[in-house]
Amino acid sequence: MRTPARSRYSRVGAGWRVGAVAVAALCAGLAAGPAHALFADDEARRAILDLRARLDAQRQALEAAEQRLQELLTGGEAARRGVLDVANQLEALRRELAELRGQQERLARDVADVQRQQRDALAAFDERLRALEPLKVTLDGAEFSARPEEKAAFEAAMAALRASDFARAAQLYGELLARYPGSGYTPAALYWQGNAHYAARNYRAAIESYQRLLDQHPRHVRAPEAMLAIASCQVELKDIKAARATWQALVQRYPDSEAAAAARERLARLR
């Protein structure tokens, strides 16, 4: 005949075994490699809370069994058989409790791994997304948006110019202008391309770049300087008449600019 204590422990043991099977299935799912990525945080947290509730239930059952054991130890011969049963149940409960604790620790580690993988994946995604997002650029007093590769192309051309590799710089500016015809870098690229050609003594190509800047962006902050540079190219080409006309046009078109002041000075020296 089963004692009340044994019935209670049997019910607890049955519940415990069901819980253990659920936890084992959950942990097996977590250990399935790629399935980690599909394991949601909320589900993991619920599993941990369920596991903790079962641990508490087992702990309470263990305490009740120990109490019952003490009661039986104080009884007679008939009670000693009950003592043996309760002792066996206590040992089984201790083993199951230890196993449950181990499963809880493994589950906590698995959840931490999933969270770390999710953070790493999100950080990598954000980094890739930022690499594709347009950038805010301020250049020569103008603000515009540019793609990262567009900005990199302009900076590569500027680096070549600063390194005095004028032919390479002119080529890189040309590639930028061809690849991004509507770029916010266009007026600056035309101006610096003209300077690169000028430094390479390619005066006619320089005039062409400066003139494109004047035609397409006549109100750009670099336009007066481009016009002054055209006159300098014309001087280098020994076309003083054309240079004089350019300086005069510069004074007329951009009278308040520093380039116009320089043009006036050069016109005065010609007299």
Coordinates of C-alpha atoms in Angstrom, one line a residue:
M1 CA 0.0 0.0 0.0
R2 CA 1.4 3.4 -1.1
T3 CA 1.9 5.9 1.7
P4 CA 0.6 9.5 1.3
A5 CA 4.1 10.7 1.1
R6 CA 5.0 8.3 -1.7
S7 CA 1.9 9.4 -3.7
R8 CA 3.0 13.0 -3.3
Y9 CA 6.5 12.2 -4.5
S10 CA 5.1 10.0 -7.3
R11 CA 3.1 13.0 -8.6
V12 CA 6.1 15.3 -8.2
G13 CA 8.3 12.8 -10.0
A14 CA 5.8 12.4 -12.9
G15 CA 5.6 16.1 -13.3
W16 CA 9.3 16.4 -13.1
R17 CA 9.9 13.8 -15.8
V18 CA 7.5 15.6 -18.1
G19 CA 9.4 18.9 -17.4
A20 CA 12.7 17.2 -17.9
V21 CA 11.6 15.8 -21.3
A22 CA 10.5 19.3 -22.3
V23 CA 13.7 20.9 -21.2
A24 CA 15.7 18.2 -22.8
A25 CA 13.8 18.7 -26.1
L26 CA 14.4 22.5 -25.8
C27 CA 18.1 22.0 -25.1
A28 CA 18.4 19.5 -28.0
G29 CA 16.8 22.2 -30.2
L30 CA 19.4 24.7 -29.1
A31 CA 22.2 22.3 -29.7
A32 CA 21.1 21.9 -33.3
G33 CA 23.6 24.4 -34.6
P34 CA 21.9 26.7 -37.1
A35 CA 18.6 26.4 -35.2
H36 CA 20.2 28.8 -32.6
A37 CA 19.5 31.7 -34.9
L38 CA 15.8 30.8 -34.9
F39 CA 15.5 30.6 -31.1
A40 CA 13.9 33.7 -29.9
D41 CA 15.0 35.5 -26.7
D42 CA 11.4 35.5 -25.3
E43 CA 11.1 31.7 -25.8
A44 CA 14.4 31.2 -24.1
R45 CA 13.5 33.4 -21.2
R46 CA 10.2 31.6 -20.7
A47 CA 12.0 28.3 -20.8
I48 CA 14.4 29.5 -18.1
L49 CA 11.5 30.8 -15.9
D50 CA 9.7 27.4 -16.4
L51 CA 12.9 25.6 -15.4
R52 CA 13.3 27.8 -12.3
A53 CA 9.7 27.0 -11.3
R54 CA 10.4 23.3 -11.6
L55 CA 13.5 23.7 -9.6
D56 CA 11.6 25.4 -6.8
A57 CA 9.0 22.6 -6.9
Q58 CA 11.7 20.0 -6.7
R59 CA 13.4 21.8 -3.9
Q60 CA 10.1 22.0 -1.9
A61 CA 9.4 18.3 -2.6
L62 CA 12.9 17.5 -1.3
E63 CA 12.4 19.4 1.9
A64 CA 9.0 17.7 2.4
A65 CA 10.6 14.3 1.9
E66 CA 13.4 15.1 4.4
Q67 CA 10.8 16.1 6.9
R68 CA 8.9 12.9 6.3
L69 CA 12.1 10.9 6.7
Q70 CA 12.7 12.5 10.1
E71 CA 9.2 11.5 11.1
L72 CA 9.7 7.9 10.1
L73 CA 13.1 7.7 11.8
T74 CA 11.3 8.3 15.1
G75 CA 8.7 5.5 14.3
G76 CA 8.7 1.7 14.9
E77 CA 9.6 -1.3 12.7
A78 CA 6.8 -0.7 10.2
A79 CA 8.1 2.8 9.7
R80 CA 11.6 1.6 8.7
R81 CA 10.4 0.2 5.4
G82 CA 8.8 3.6 4.7
V83 CA 12.2 5.1 5.6
L84 CA 13.9 3.0 3.0
D85 CA 11.4 4.1 0.3
V86 CA 11.6 7.7 1.2
A87 CA 15.5 7.5 1.3
N88 CA 15.4 6.0 -2.2
Q89 CA 13.1 8.7 -3.4
L90 CA 15.3 11.4 -1.8
E91 CA 18.3 10.1 -3.7
A92 CA 16.4 10.0 -7.0
L93 CA 15.2 13.6 -6.4
R94 CA 18.8 14.7 -5.6
R95 CA 20.0 13.2 -8.9
E96 CA 17.2 14.8 -10.9
L97 CA 17.8 18.1 -9.2
A98 CA 21.5 18.0 -10.1
E99 CA 20.6 17.1 -13.7
L100 CA 18.1 19.9 -13.8
R101 CA 20.6 22.4 -12.6
G102 CA 23.0 21.3 -15.2
Q103 CA 20.4 21.7 -17.9
Q104 CA 19.6 25.2 -16.6
E105 CA 23.3 26.2 -16.9
R106 CA 23.5 24.8 -20.4
L107 CA 20.4 26.5 -21.4
A108 CA 21.6 29.8 -20.0
R109 CA 24.9 29.4 -21.9
D110 CA 22.9 28.7 -25.1
V111 CA 20.8 31.8 -24.6
A112 CA 23.9 33.9 -24.1
D113 CA 25.4 32.4 -27.3
V114 CA 22.2 33.2 -29.2
Q115 CA 22.1 36.8 -27.9
R116 CA 25.8 37.3 -28.8
Q117 CA 25.2 35.9 -32.3
Q118 CA 22.3 38.2 -32.7
R119 CA 24.2 41.2 -31.6
D120 CA 27.1 40.3 -33.9
A121 CA 24.8 39.8 -36.8
L122 CA 23.0 43.1 -36.2
A123 CA 26.3 45.0 -35.9
A124 CA 27.5 43.5 -39.2
F125 CA 24.2 44.3 -40.9
D126 CA 24.4 47.9 -39.6
E127 CA 28.0 48.3 -40.8
R128 CA 27.0 47.0 -44.3
L129 CA 24.0 49.3 -44.3
R130 CA 26.1 52.4 -43.3
A131 CA 28.5 51.6 -46.1
L132 CA 25.6 52.0 -48.6
E133 CA 24.0 55.0 -47.1
P134 CA 24.5 58.4 -48.8
L135 CA 26.8 60.8 -46.9
K136 CA 26.3 64.4 -46.1
V137 CA 29.2 66.4 -47.7
T138 CA 30.0 70.1 -47.3
L139 CA 32.4 71.4 -49.9
D140 CA 33.2 74.9 -51.1
G141 CA 30.3 76.2 -48.9
A142 CA 27.8 73.8 -50.6
E143 CA 26.1 70.8 -48.9
F144 CA 25.0 67.7 -50.8
S145 CA 24.6 64.0 -50.5
A146 CA 27.1 61.6 -52.0
R147 CA 27.5 57.8 -52.0
P148 CA 30.5 56.5 -50.2
E149 CA 32.2 55.3 -53.4
E150 CA 31.6 58.7 -54.9
K151 CA 33.3 60.5 -52.0
A152 CA 36.1 57.9 -52.1
A153 CA 36.6 58.6 -55.9
F154 CA 37.0 62.4 -55.2
E155 CA 39.3 61.9 -52.3
A156 CA 41.5 59.6 -54.4
A157 CA 41.8 62.2 -57.1
M158 CA 42.7 64.9 -54.5
A159 CA 45.3 62.6 -53.0
A160 CA 46.9 62.2 -56.4
L161 CA 46.9 65.9 -56.9
R162 CA 48.5 66.5 -53.4
A163 CA 51.2 63.9 -54.3
S164 CA 52.0 66.0 -57.5
D165 CA 50.9 63.1 -59.7
F166 CA 49.1 65.6 -62.0
A167 CA 48.4 63.3 -64.9
R168 CA 46.9 60.6 -62.6
A169 CA 44.9 63.3 -60.7
A170 CA 43.4 64.6 -64.0
Q171 CA 42.5 61.1 -65.0
L172 CA 40.8 60.3 -61.7
Y173 CA 38.8 63.6 -61.8
G174 CA 37.7 62.7 -65.4
E175 CA 36.6 59.2 -64.3
L176 CA 34.6 60.7 -61.4
L177 CA 32.9 63.2 -63.8
A178 CA 32.0 60.4 -66.2
R179 CA 30.8 58.0 -63.6
Y180 CA 28.8 60.5 -61.6
P181 CA 27.6 63.2 -64.0
G182 CA 25.1 64.7 -61.5
S183 CA 27.4 64.6 -58.5
G184 CA 27.7 67.4 -56.1
Y185 CA 31.5 67.0 -56.6
T186 CA 31.2 68.1 -60.2
P187 CA 32.2 71.8 -59.9
A188 CA 35.1 71.1 -57.6
A189 CA 36.2 68.2 -59.7
L190 CA 36.2 70.4 -62.8
Y191 CA 38.2 73.1 -61.0
W192 CA 40.8 70.8 -59.6
Q193 CA 41.0 68.8 -62.9
G194 CA 41.8 72.2 -64.5
N195 CA 44.5 72.8 -61.9
A196 CA 46.0 69.3 -62.5
H197 CA 46.1 69.9 -66.3
Y198 CA 47.7 73.4 -65.7
A199 CA 50.4 71.9 -63.4
A200 CA 51.1 69.3 -66.1
R201 CA 51.4 72.2 -68.6
N202 CA 48.4 70.8 -70.5
Y203 CA 47.0 74.3 -70.9
R204 CA 44.3 73.6 -73.5
A205 CA 42.9 70.8 -71.5
A206 CA 43.0 73.0 -68.4
I207 CA 41.0 75.7 -70.2
E208 CA 38.4 73.1 -71.2
S209 CA 37.9 72.0 -67.6
Y210 CA 37.7 75.6 -66.3
Q211 CA 35.3 76.5 -69.1
R212 CA 33.0 73.5 -68.3
L213 CA 32.8 74.8 -64.7
L214 CA 31.9 78.3 -65.9
D215 CA 29.3 77.0 -68.3
Q216 CA 27.6 74.5 -65.9
H217 CA 28.1 76.3 -62.6
P218 CA 28.6 80.0 -63.2
R219 CA 27.7 81.0 -59.7
H220 CA 29.9 78.5 -58.0
V221 CA 32.4 79.9 -55.5
R222 CA 35.3 78.6 -57.7
A223 CA 34.0 80.2 -60.9
P224 CA 36.0 83.5 -60.6
E225 CA 39.2 81.5 -59.8
A226 CA 38.5 79.3 -62.8
M227 CA 38.2 82.4 -65.1
L228 CA 41.4 83.8 -63.7
A229 CA 43.1 80.5 -64.4
I230 CA 41.8 80.5 -68.0
A231 CA 43.6 83.8 -68.5
S232 CA 46.8 82.3 -67.0
C233 CA 46.6 79.4 -69.4
Q234 CA 46.2 81.9 -72.3
V235 CA 49.2 83.8 -71.1
E236 CA 51.2 80.5 -71.1
L237 CA 49.9 79.9 -74.7
K238 CA 51.2 83.4 -75.6
D239 CA 47.7 84.6 -76.4
I240 CA 47.8 87.9 -74.5
K241 CA 44.9 89.3 -76.4
A242 CA 42.7 86.4 -75.2
A243 CA 44.0 86.8 -71.7
R244 CA 43.2 90.5 -71.6
A245 CA 39.7 89.8 -72.8
T246 CA 39.3 87.1 -70.1
W247 CA 40.5 89.4 -67.3
Q248 CA 38.1 92.1 -68.5
A249 CA 35.2 89.7 -68.6
L250 CA 36.2 88.5 -65.1
V251 CA 36.1 92.0 -63.7
Q252 CA 32.8 92.6 -65.3
R253 CA 31.2 89.3 -64.3
Y254 CA 32.6 88.9 -60.7
P255 CA 33.6 92.5 -59.7
D256 CA 33.7 91.9 -56.0
S257 CA 35.8 88.7 -56.1
E258 CA 39.5 88.4 -55.2
A259 CA 40.1 87.0 -58.7
A260 CA 38.7 90.2 -60.1
A261 CA 41.1 92.2 -58.0
A262 CA 44.0 90.1 -59.4
A263 CA 42.6 90.6 -62.9
R264 CA 42.6 94.4 -62.5
E265 CA 46.2 94.3 -61.3
R266 CA 47.3 92.3 -64.3
L267 CA 45.4 94.5 -66.7
A268 CA 47.1 97.5 -65.2
R269 CA 50.5 96.0 -65.8
L270 CA 49.7 95.6 -69.5
R271 CA 49.2 99.3 -70.0

